[in-house]
Amino acid sequence: KALVLVGNGGNNKSVYSDIVRHVCGEENYSSAMVSDLSSPVSRALLEGKLVNTSDETPRGALFDNSNFKALTSGAPVLIKKLYKGEFNATIRAKIIMNCNEMPMSADKSEGGLRRLLIIRFNKKFTDENIVDKHLKTKITSKELPGVCNLFIDAYKKMCLRGSFTDSENVRE
C-alpha cells in the first residue's frame, strides 16, 4: 500500500510526514517525488530505506503508474546508481504522498486502487488562536518515543488482523 494524504493546505499533512521521517531517522527515508519514480536513478534513492515521503505530489503523478504498482507490491524494479550499472532490486520503502487533490491515474482497475490507502485531511487550521506553529517541534522534541510506540502498536494490531482497517471513508 501507499499512503495518500489528501487535503488542501493548512491541515498538518506535512507535520505528519515530518514526524514519520523523524521516527524513521534521517538515514532511513528518502524524499523522491512520486512523479520521478519512473526513472531508474530516482528509484535507486529508495533502496534500503523504510519510507519515501513525497510532499506536494502533482495531480498527474500516477498517470503512468507501472513502476508505482511494482514499488507498492514489492516486485523487483530496475534501478541505476549514478556512474554504476543498472540492476534489479526489491524496494521495501513504503510510499507516503502529500496531495492537495487526488492524483490522476490511467489505471482504474481494482489492482491499482487497492494499492492506495487514502486518508483525507479535511480539517483546516487557519484560526490564529488554534494554530500551533511549533507543533512539529513539540512532538519531535518531547513526544517522539510515544509516537513511535503508537506506530508499533498500530502495526501489531494490523498484523493480527492481517490487513489494514477497512473504512467507508477510505473506500469512498
Coordinates of N, CA, C and O in Angstrom, one line a residue:
K1 N 0.8 -1.2 0.0 CA 0.0 0.0 0.0 C 0.9 1.2 0.0 O 2.0 1.3 0.5
A2 N 0.3 2.3 -0.6 CA 0.9 3.6 -0.5 C 0.0 4.5 0.3 O -1.3 4.4 0.1
L3 N 0.5 5.3 1.2 CA -0.4 6.2 2.0 C -0.5 7.5 1.2 O 0.5 8.1 0.8
V4 N -1.8 7.8 0.9 CA -2.1 9.1 0.2 C -2.8 10.0 1.1 O -3.9 9.8 1.5
L5 N -2.1 11.1 1.5 CA -2.7 12.1 2.4 C -3.2 13.2 1.5 O -2.5 13.9 0.9
V6 N -4.5 13.4 1.6 CA -5.2 14.3 0.6 C -5.9 15.4 1.4 O -6.6 15.2 2.4
G7 N -5.7 16.7 1.0 CA -6.4 17.8 1.6 C -5.7 19.1 1.2 O -4.5 19.1 0.9
N8 N -6.5 20.2 1.2 CA -5.9 21.5 0.9 C -4.9 21.9 2.0 O -4.9 21.2 3.1
G9 N -4.2 22.9 1.9 CA -3.2 23.4 2.8 C -3.7 23.7 4.2 O -4.9 23.9 4.3
G10 N -2.8 23.8 5.2 CA -3.2 24.2 6.5 C -3.9 23.1 7.3 O -4.6 23.4 8.2
N11 N -3.6 21.9 7.0 CA -4.2 20.8 7.6 C -3.3 19.8 8.3 O -3.7 18.7 8.8
N12 N -2.0 20.1 8.3 CA -1.0 19.3 9.0 C -0.5 18.0 8.3 O 0.1 17.1 9.0
K13 N -0.8 17.9 7.0 CA -0.2 16.7 6.3 C 1.3 16.7 6.4 O 1.9 15.7 6.6
S14 N 1.9 17.9 6.2 CA 3.4 17.9 6.2 C 3.9 17.7 7.6 O 5.0 17.1 7.8
V15 N 3.2 18.0 8.6 CA 3.6 17.7 10.0 C 3.6 16.2 10.2 O 4.6 15.7 10.8
Y16 N 2.6 15.5 9.7 CA 2.5 14.1 9.8 C 3.7 13.5 9.1 O 4.4 12.6 9.7
S17 N 4.0 13.9 7.9 CA 5.2 13.4 7.1 C 6.5 13.6 7.8 O 7.4 12.8 7.9
D18 N 6.6 14.8 8.4 CA 7.8 15.2 9.1 C 8.0 14.3 10.3 O 9.2 13.9 10.6
I19 N 7.0 14.0 11.0 CA 7.1 13.1 12.2 C 7.4 11.7 11.8 O 8.3 11.1 12.4
V20 N 6.9 11.2 10.7 CA 7.3 9.9 10.2 C 8.7 9.9 9.9 O 9.5 8.9 10.2
R21 N 9.2 10.9 9.2 CA 10.7 11.0 8.9 C 11.5 11.0 10.2 O 12.6 10.3 10.3
H22 N 11.1 11.7 11.2 CA 11.8 11.7 12.5 C 11.8 10.4 13.2 O 12.9 9.9 13.7
V23 N 10.7 9.7 13.1 CA 10.6 8.3 13.7 C 11.6 7.4 13.0 O 12.3 6.6 13.6
C24 N 11.6 7.5 11.7 CA 12.5 6.6 10.9 C 13.9 6.9 11.0 O 14.8 6.0 11.0
G25 N 14.3 8.1 11.2 CA 15.7 8.5 11.2 C 16.2 9.0 9.8 O 15.7 8.4 8.8
E26 N 17.0 9.9 9.8 CA 17.5 10.5 8.5 C 18.0 9.5 7.5 O 17.8 9.7 6.3
E27 N 18.7 8.5 8.0 CA 19.3 7.5 7.1 C 18.3 6.5 6.6 O 18.7 5.7 5.7
N28 N 17.1 6.5 7.1 CA 16.1 5.5 6.7 C 15.0 6.0 5.9 O 14.0 5.3 5.7
Y29 N 15.0 7.2 5.4 CA 14.0 7.7 4.5 C 14.6 8.4 3.3 O 15.7 8.9 3.3
S30 N 13.7 8.5 2.2 CA 14.1 9.3 1.1 C 12.9 10.2 0.8 O 11.8 10.0 1.3
S31 N 13.1 11.1 -0.1 CA 12.1 12.1 -0.4 C 12.0 12.3 -1.9 O 11.8 13.4 -2.4
A32 N 12.0 11.2 -2.7 CA 11.9 11.3 -4.1 C 10.4 11.6 -4.5 O 9.5 11.1 -3.9
M33 N 10.2 12.5 -5.4 CA 8.9 12.8 -5.9 C 8.3 11.6 -6.6 O 9.0 10.9 -7.4
V34 N 7.0 11.3 -6.3 CA 6.4 10.1 -6.9 C 6.4 10.2 -8.4 O 6.6 9.2 -9.1
S35 N 6.3 11.4 -9.0 CA 6.3 11.5 -10.4 C 7.7 11.2 -11.0 O 7.8 11.0 -12.2
D36 N 8.7 11.2 -10.2 CA 10.1 10.9 -10.7 C 10.4 9.5 -10.6 O 11.5 9.0 -11.1
L37 N 9.5 8.6 -10.0 CA 9.9 7.2 -9.8 C 9.8 6.4 -11.1 O 10.1 5.2 -11.0
S38 N 9.5 7.0 -12.2 CA 9.6 6.3 -13.5 C 11.1 6.2 -13.9 O 11.4 5.4 -14.8
S39 N 11.9 7.0 -13.3 CA 13.4 7.0 -13.6 C 14.1 6.0 -12.7 O 14.0 6.0 -11.5
P40 N 14.9 5.1 -13.3 CA 15.7 4.1 -12.5 C 16.7 4.8 -11.5 O 16.9 4.3 -10.5
V41 N 17.1 6.0 -11.9 CA 18.0 6.8 -11.0 C 17.3 7.2 -9.7 O 17.8 7.1 -8.6
S42 N 16.1 7.7 -9.9 CA 15.2 8.2 -8.8 C 14.8 7.0 -7.9 O 14.8 7.1 -6.7
R43 N 14.5 5.8 -8.6 CA 14.1 4.6 -7.8 C 15.3 4.2 -6.9 O 15.1 3.6 -5.8
A44 N 16.5 4.4 -7.4 CA 17.7 4.0 -6.6 C 17.7 4.7 -5.2 O 18.3 4.2 -4.3
L45 N 17.1 5.9 -5.1 CA 17.1 6.6 -3.9 C 16.3 5.9 -2.8 O 16.6 6.1 -1.6
L46 N 15.4 5.0 -3.2 CA 14.6 4.3 -2.2 C 15.2 3.0 -1.7 O 14.8 2.4 -0.7
E47 N 16.3 2.6 -2.3 CA 16.9 1.3 -1.9 C 17.4 1.4 -0.5 O 18.1 2.3 -0.1
G48 N 17.0 0.4 0.3 CA 17.5 0.3 1.7 C 16.8 1.3 2.7 O 17.1 1.4 3.8
K49 N 15.7 2.0 2.2 CA 15.0 2.9 3.0 C 13.7 2.3 3.6 O 13.2 1.3 3.0
L50 N 13.2 2.8 4.7 CA 12.0 2.4 5.2 C 10.8 3.0 4.6 O 9.7 2.5 4.4
V51 N 10.9 4.3 4.3 CA 9.8 5.1 3.8 C 10.3 6.2 2.8 O 11.5 6.6 2.9
N52 N 9.5 6.5 1.8 CA 9.7 7.6 0.9 C 8.5 8.6 1.1 O 7.4 8.2 0.9
T53 N 8.8 9.8 1.5 CA 7.8 10.8 1.6 C 7.9 11.8 0.5 O 9.0 12.3 0.1
S54 N 6.8 12.1 -0.1 CA 6.7 13.0 -1.3 C 5.7 14.1 -1.0 O 4.5 13.9 -1.0
D55 N 6.2 15.3 -0.7 CA 5.4 16.4 -0.5 C 5.0 17.1 -1.8 O 5.7 17.0 -2.8
E56 N 3.8 17.7 -1.8 CA 3.3 18.4 -2.9 C 3.3 17.5 -4.2 O 3.8 17.9 -5.2
T57 N 2.7 16.4 -4.1 CA 2.5 15.4 -5.2 C 1.6 16.0 -6.2 O 0.5 16.4 -5.9
P58 N 2.1 16.2 -7.5 CA 1.2 16.8 -8.5 C 0.1 15.9 -8.9 O 0.1 14.7 -8.8
R59 N -1.0 16.5 -9.5 CA -2.2 15.7 -9.8 C -1.9 14.6 -10.8 O -2.5 13.6 -10.8
G60 N -1.0 14.8 -11.7 CA -0.7 13.7 -12.7 C 0.4 12.8 -12.3 O 0.9 12.0 -13.2
A61 N 0.8 12.7 -11.1 CA 1.9 11.9 -10.6 C 1.8 10.4 -10.9 O 2.8 9.7 -11.1
L62 N 0.6 9.9 -10.9 CA 0.4 8.5 -11.1 C -0.1 8.1 -12.5 O -0.6 7.0 -12.7
F63 N -0.1 9.0 -13.4 CA -0.7 8.8 -14.7 C -0.1 7.5 -15.4 O -0.9 6.7 -15.8
D64 N 1.2 7.4 -15.4 CA 1.8 6.2 -15.9 C 2.3 5.5 -14.6 O 3.4 5.9 -14.1
N65 N 1.6 4.6 -14.1 CA 1.9 4.0 -12.8 C 2.4 2.6 -12.7 O 2.4 1.9 -11.7
S66 N 3.0 2.1 -13.8 CA 3.5 0.7 -13.8 C 4.6 0.6 -12.8 O 4.7 -0.4 -12.1
N67 N 5.5 1.5 -12.7 CA 6.6 1.5 -11.7 C 6.1 1.6 -10.3 O 6.5 1.0 -9.4
F68 N 5.1 2.5 -10.2 CA 4.4 2.7 -8.9 C 3.8 1.4 -8.4 O 4.0 1.0 -7.2
K69 N 3.1 0.7 -9.3 CA 2.5 -0.6 -8.9 C 3.5 -1.6 -8.5 O 3.4 -2.3 -7.5
A70 N 4.7 -1.6 -9.2 CA 5.7 -2.6 -8.9 C 6.3 -2.2 -7.5 O 6.6 -3.1 -6.7
L71 N 6.5 -0.9 -7.2 CA 7.1 -0.5 -6.0 C 6.2 -0.8 -4.8 O 6.6 -1.2 -3.7
T72 N 4.9 -0.6 -5.0 CA 4.0 -0.9 -3.9 C 3.7 -2.3 -3.6 O 3.2 -2.7 -2.6
S73 N 3.9 -3.2 -4.7 CA 3.6 -4.6 -4.5 C 4.9 -5.4 -4.1 O 4.8 -6.6 -3.8
G74 N 6.0 -4.7 -4.0 CA 7.3 -5.4 -3.7 C 7.9 -6.2 -4.8 O 8.8 -7.0 -4.5
A75 N 7.5 -5.9 -6.0 CA 8.1 -6.6 -7.2 C 9.5 -6.0 -7.4 O 9.7 -4.8 -7.2
P76 N 10.4 -6.7 -8.0 CA 11.7 -6.2 -8.3 C 11.5 -5.1 -9.4 O 10.7 -5.2 -10.3
V77 N 12.3 -4.0 -9.3 CA 12.3 -2.9 -10.3 C 13.8 -2.7 -10.7 O 14.7 -2.9 -9.9
L78 N 13.9 -2.1 -11.9 CA 15.2 -1.7 -12.4 C 15.6 -0.4 -11.7 O 14.9 0.5 -11.7
I79 N 16.8 -0.4 -11.1 CA 17.4 0.8 -10.6 C 18.7 1.1 -11.1 O 19.4 0.1 -11.6
K80 N 19.2 2.3 -11.1 CA 20.5 2.7 -11.6 C 21.1 3.7 -10.7 O 20.5 4.7 -10.4
K81 N 22.3 3.3 -10.1 CA 23.0 4.3 -9.3 C 24.0 5.0 -10.3 O 24.5 4.4 -11.2
L82 N 24.1 6.3 -10.1 CA 24.9 7.1 -10.9 C 26.4 6.5 -11.0 O 26.9 6.1 -10.0
Y83 N 26.9 6.5 -12.2 CA 28.2 6.0 -12.6 C 28.4 4.5 -12.3 O 29.5 4.0 -12.2
K84 N 27.3 3.8 -12.2 CA 27.3 2.4 -12.0 C 26.2 1.8 -12.9 O 25.4 2.5 -13.5
G85 N 26.2 0.5 -13.1 CA 25.3 -0.1 -14.0 C 23.9 -0.3 -13.4 O 23.7 0.0 -12.2
E86 N 23.0 -0.7 -14.3 CA 21.6 -0.9 -13.8 C 21.5 -2.3 -13.2 O 22.3 -3.2 -13.6
F87 N 20.6 -2.5 -12.3 CA 20.3 -3.8 -11.7 C 18.9 -3.9 -11.1 O 18.3 -2.8 -10.9
N88 N 18.4 -5.0 -10.9 CA 17.1 -5.2 -10.3 C 17.2 -5.2 -8.8 O 18.2 -5.8 -8.3
A89 N 16.3 -4.6 -8.2 CA 16.2 -4.6 -6.7 C 14.8 -4.6 -6.2 O 13.9 -4.2 -6.9
T90 N 14.6 -5.2 -5.1 CA 13.3 -5.2 -4.5 C 13.3 -4.0 -3.4 O 14.1 -4.0 -2.5
I91 N 12.5 -3.0 -3.7 CA 12.4 -1.9 -2.8 C 11.3 -2.1 -1.8 O 10.2 -2.5 -2.1
R92 N 11.7 -1.9 -0.5 CA 10.8 -2.1 0.6 C 10.2 -0.8 1.2 O 9.4 -0.9 2.0
A93 N 10.7 0.3 0.7 CA 10.3 1.6 1.2 C 8.8 1.8 1.0 O 8.3 1.5 -0.1
K94 N 8.1 2.2 2.0 CA 6.7 2.5 1.9 C 6.5 3.9 1.4 O 7.3 4.8 1.8
I95 N 5.6 4.1 0.6 CA 5.4 5.4 -0.1 C 4.3 6.2 0.6 O 3.2 5.7 0.8
I96 N 4.7 7.5 1.0 CA 3.7 8.4 1.5 C 3.7 9.6 0.6 O 4.7 10.2 0.4
M97 N 2.5 10.0 0.1 CA 2.3 11.1 -0.8 C 1.4 12.2 -0.1 O 0.3 11.8 0.3
N98 N 1.8 13.4 -0.1 CA 1.0 14.5 0.3 C 0.4 15.2 -0.9 O 1.2 15.5 -1.8
C99 N -0.9 15.3 -1.0 CA -1.6 15.8 -2.2 C -2.6 16.8 -1.8 O -3.4 16.6 -0.8
N100 N -2.7 17.9 -2.5 CA -3.8 18.8 -2.3 C -5.1 18.2 -2.9 O -6.2 18.5 -2.4
E101 N -5.0 17.4 -4.0 CA -6.1 16.7 -4.6 C -5.6 15.3 -5.0 O -4.5 15.1 -5.2
M102 N -6.6 14.4 -5.2 CA -6.2 13.1 -5.5 C -5.5 13.0 -6.9 O -5.9 13.7 -7.8
P103 N -4.3 12.3 -6.9 CA -3.6 12.2 -8.2 C -4.4 11.4 -9.2 O -5.1 10.5 -8.8
M104 N -4.3 11.8 -10.5 CA -5.0 11.1 -11.5 C -4.1 9.9 -11.9 O -2.9 9.9 -11.8
S105 N -4.8 8.8 -12.4 CA -4.1 7.7 -12.9 C -4.9 7.1 -14.1 O -6.1 7.2 -14.1
A106 N -4.2 6.6 -15.1 CA -4.8 6.0 -16.2 C -5.4 4.6 -15.8 O -6.3 4.1 -16.4
D107 N -4.9 4.1 -14.7 CA -5.3 2.7 -14.2 C -6.4 2.9 -13.3 O -6.3 3.4 -12.2
K108 N -7.6 2.4 -13.7 CA -8.8 2.5 -12.9 C -9.2 1.1 -12.4 O -10.2 0.9 -11.8
S109 N -8.2 0.2 -12.5 CA -8.5 -1.2 -12.1 C -8.5 -1.4 -10.6 O -8.0 -0.5 -9.8
E110 N -9.1 -2.5 -10.1 CA -9.2 -2.8 -8.7 C -7.8 -2.9 -8.2 O -7.5 -2.5 -7.1
G111 N -6.9 -3.5 -9.0 CA -5.5 -3.7 -8.5 C -4.8 -2.4 -8.3 O -4.0 -2.2 -7.4
G112 N -5.1 -1.4 -9.1 CA -4.4 -0.1 -9.0 C -5.0 0.6 -7.7 O -4.2 1.2 -6.9
L113 N -6.3 0.6 -7.6 CA -6.9 1.3 -6.4 C -6.6 0.6 -5.1 O -6.5 1.2 -4.1
R114 N -6.5 -0.7 -5.1 CA -6.2 -1.5 -3.9 C -4.9 -1.1 -3.3 O -4.6 -1.3 -2.1
R115 N -3.9 -0.6 -4.1 CA -2.6 -0.2 -3.6 C -2.6 1.1 -2.8 O -1.6 1.5 -2.2
L116 N -3.7 1.8 -2.8 CA -3.8 3.2 -2.2 C -4.5 3.1 -0.9 O -5.7 2.6 -0.8
L117 N -3.9 3.6 0.1 CA -4.6 3.8 1.4 C -4.8 5.4 1.5 O -3.8 6.1 1.8
I118 N -6.0 5.8 1.3 CA -6.3 7.3 1.2 C -6.8 7.8 2.5 O -7.8 7.3 3.0
I119 N -6.1 8.8 3.0 CA -6.6 9.5 4.2 C -6.8 10.9 3.9 O -6.0 11.6 3.4
R120 N -8.1 11.3 4.2 CA -8.4 12.7 3.9 C -8.1 13.6 5.1 O -8.5 13.2 6.2
F121 N -7.5 14.7 4.9 CA -7.2 15.7 5.9 C -8.2 16.8 5.7 O -7.9 17.8 5.0
N122 N -9.4 16.7 6.3 CA -10.4 17.6 6.0 C -10.4 18.9 6.9 O -10.9 19.9 6.5
K123 N -9.8 18.8 8.0 CA -9.8 19.9 9.0 C -8.7 20.9 8.5 O -7.6 20.6 8.1
K124 N -9.1 22.2 8.5 CA -8.2 23.2 8.1 C -7.9 24.1 9.3 O -8.9 24.6 9.9
F125 N -6.7 24.3 9.6 CA -6.3 25.1 10.8 C -5.8 26.4 10.4 O -4.7 26.6 10.0
T126 N -6.7 27.4 10.4 CA -6.4 28.7 9.9 C -6.6 29.8 11.0 O -5.9 30.8 11.0
D127 N -7.4 29.5 12.0 CA -7.6 30.4 13.1 C -6.3 30.6 13.9 O -5.8 29.6 14.4
E128 N -5.8 31.8 13.9 CA -4.6 32.1 14.7 C -4.6 31.7 16.1 O -3.6 31.4 16.7
N129 N -5.8 31.6 16.7 CA -6.0 31.2 18.1 C -5.7 29.7 18.3 O -5.4 29.3 19.4
I130 N -5.9 28.9 17.3 CA -5.7 27.5 17.4 C -4.5 26.9 16.7 O -4.1 25.8 16.9
V131 N -3.9 27.7 15.8 CA -2.8 27.2 15.0 C -1.6 27.2 15.9 O -1.2 28.2 16.5
D132 N -0.9 26.0 16.0 CA 0.3 25.9 16.7 C 1.5 25.8 15.8 O 1.7 24.7 15.2
K133 N 2.2 26.8 15.5 CA 3.2 26.9 14.6 C 4.4 26.1 15.0 O 5.4 25.8 14.2
H134 N 4.4 25.6 16.3 CA 5.6 24.8 16.8 C 5.2 23.4 17.1 O 5.9 22.7 17.8
L135 N 4.1 22.9 16.5 CA 3.6 21.6 16.8 C 4.6 20.5 16.4 O 4.9 19.6 17.2
K136 N 5.2 20.6 15.2 CA 6.2 19.6 14.8 C 7.3 19.6 15.8 O 7.8 18.5 16.2
T137 N 7.8 20.7 16.2 CA 9.0 20.8 17.1 C 8.6 20.2 18.5 O 9.4 19.4 19.1
K138 N 7.4 20.5 18.9 CA 7.0 20.0 20.2 C 6.9 18.4 20.2 O 7.3 17.8 21.1
I139 N 6.3 17.9 19.1 CA 6.2 16.5 19.0 C 7.5 15.8 18.8 O 7.8 14.8 19.5
T140 N 8.4 16.3 18.0 CA 9.6 15.6 17.7 C 10.6 15.8 18.8 O 11.5 14.9 19.0
S141 N 10.5 16.9 19.6 CA 11.5 17.0 20.7 C 11.0 16.4 22.0 O 11.9 16.0 22.8
K142 N 9.7 16.2 22.2 CA 9.2 15.7 23.5 C 8.4 14.4 23.4 O 8.3 13.6 24.3
E143 N 7.7 14.2 22.3 CA 6.8 13.1 22.2 C 7.1 12.0 21.2 O 6.4 11.1 21.0
L144 N 8.3 12.1 20.6 CA 8.7 11.1 19.6 C 8.7 9.6 20.1 O 8.2 8.8 19.4
P145 N 9.2 9.3 21.3 CA 9.1 7.9 21.8 C 7.6 7.4 21.9 O 7.3 6.3 21.5
G146 N 6.8 8.3 22.3 CA 5.3 7.9 22.4 C 4.7 7.7 21.0 O 3.9 6.8 20.8
V147 N 5.1 8.6 20.1 CA 4.6 8.4 18.7 C 5.1 7.1 18.1 O 4.4 6.4 17.5
C148 N 6.4 6.8 18.4 CA 6.9 5.6 17.9 C 6.2 4.4 18.5 O 5.9 3.4 17.8
N149 N 5.9 4.4 19.8 CA 5.1 3.3 20.4 C 3.7 3.2 19.8 O 3.2 2.1 19.6
L150 N 3.1 4.3 19.4 CA 1.8 4.3 18.8 C 1.9 3.6 17.4 O 1.0 2.8 17.0
F151 N 2.9 3.9 16.6 CA 3.2 3.3 15.3 C 3.4 1.8 15.5 O 2.8 1.0 14.8
I152 N 4.1 1.4 16.5 CA 4.4 0.0 16.7 C 3.1 -0.8 17.1 O 2.8 -1.9 16.6
D153 N 2.4 -0.2 18.0 CA 1.1 -0.8 18.5 C 0.1 -0.9 17.3 O -0.5 -2.0 17.1
A154 N 0.0 0.1 16.5 CA -0.8 0.0 15.3 C -0.4 -1.1 14.3 O -1.2 -1.8 13.8
Y155 N 0.9 -1.2 14.1 CA 1.5 -2.2 13.3 C 1.1 -3.6 13.8 O 0.7 -4.5 13.0
K156 N 1.3 -3.8 15.1 CA 1.0 -5.1 15.7 C -0.5 -5.5 15.5 O -0.8 -6.6 15.2
K157 N -1.4 -4.5 15.7 CA -2.8 -4.7 15.5 C -3.1 -5.1 14.1 O -3.9 -6.0 13.8
M158 N -2.4 -4.4 13.1 CA -2.6 -4.7 11.7 C -2.2 -6.1 11.4 O -2.9 -6.8 10.7
C159 N -1.1 -6.5 12.0 CA -0.6 -7.9 11.7 C -1.5 -8.9 12.3 O -1.8 -10.0 11.6
L160 N -2.1 -8.7 13.4 CA -3.1 -9.6 14.0 C -4.4 -9.7 13.1 O -4.9 -10.8 12.9
R161 N -4.8 -8.5 12.6 CA -6.0 -8.5 11.7 C -5.6 -9.1 10.3 O -6.5 -9.7 9.6
G162 N -4.4 -9.0 9.9 CA -4.0 -9.5 8.6 C -4.2 -8.5 7.5 O -3.9 -8.8 6.3
S163 N -4.6 -7.3 7.8 CA -4.8 -6.2 6.8 C -5.0 -4.9 7.5 O -5.2 -4.8 8.7
F164 N -5.1 -3.9 6.7 CA -5.4 -2.5 7.2 C -6.9 -2.5 7.6 O -7.7 -3.3 7.1
T165 N -7.2 -1.6 8.5 CA -8.6 -1.4 8.8 C -9.4 -0.9 7.6 O -9.0 0.0 6.9
D166 N -10.6 -1.6 7.4 CA -11.4 -1.2 6.3 C -12.3 0.0 6.8 O -12.8 0.0 7.9
S167 N -12.4 1.0 6.0 CA -13.1 2.2 6.4 C -14.0 2.7 5.2 O -13.5 2.8 4.1
E168 N -15.2 3.0 5.5 CA -16.2 3.5 4.5 C -15.6 4.8 3.9 O -15.7 5.1 2.7
N169 N -15.0 5.7 4.7 CA -14.5 7.0 4.3 C -13.3 6.7 3.3 O -13.3 7.4 2.2
V170 N -12.5 5.8 3.5 CA -11.3 5.5 2.6 C -11.9 4.9 1.3 O -11.4 5.2 0.2
R171 N -12.9 4.0 1.4 CA -13.5 3.4 0.2 C -14.1 4.4 -0.7 O -14.0 4.3 -1.9
E172 N -14.8 5.4 -0.1 CA -15.3 6.5 -0.9 C -14.3 7.3 -1.6 O -14.4 7.6 -2.8

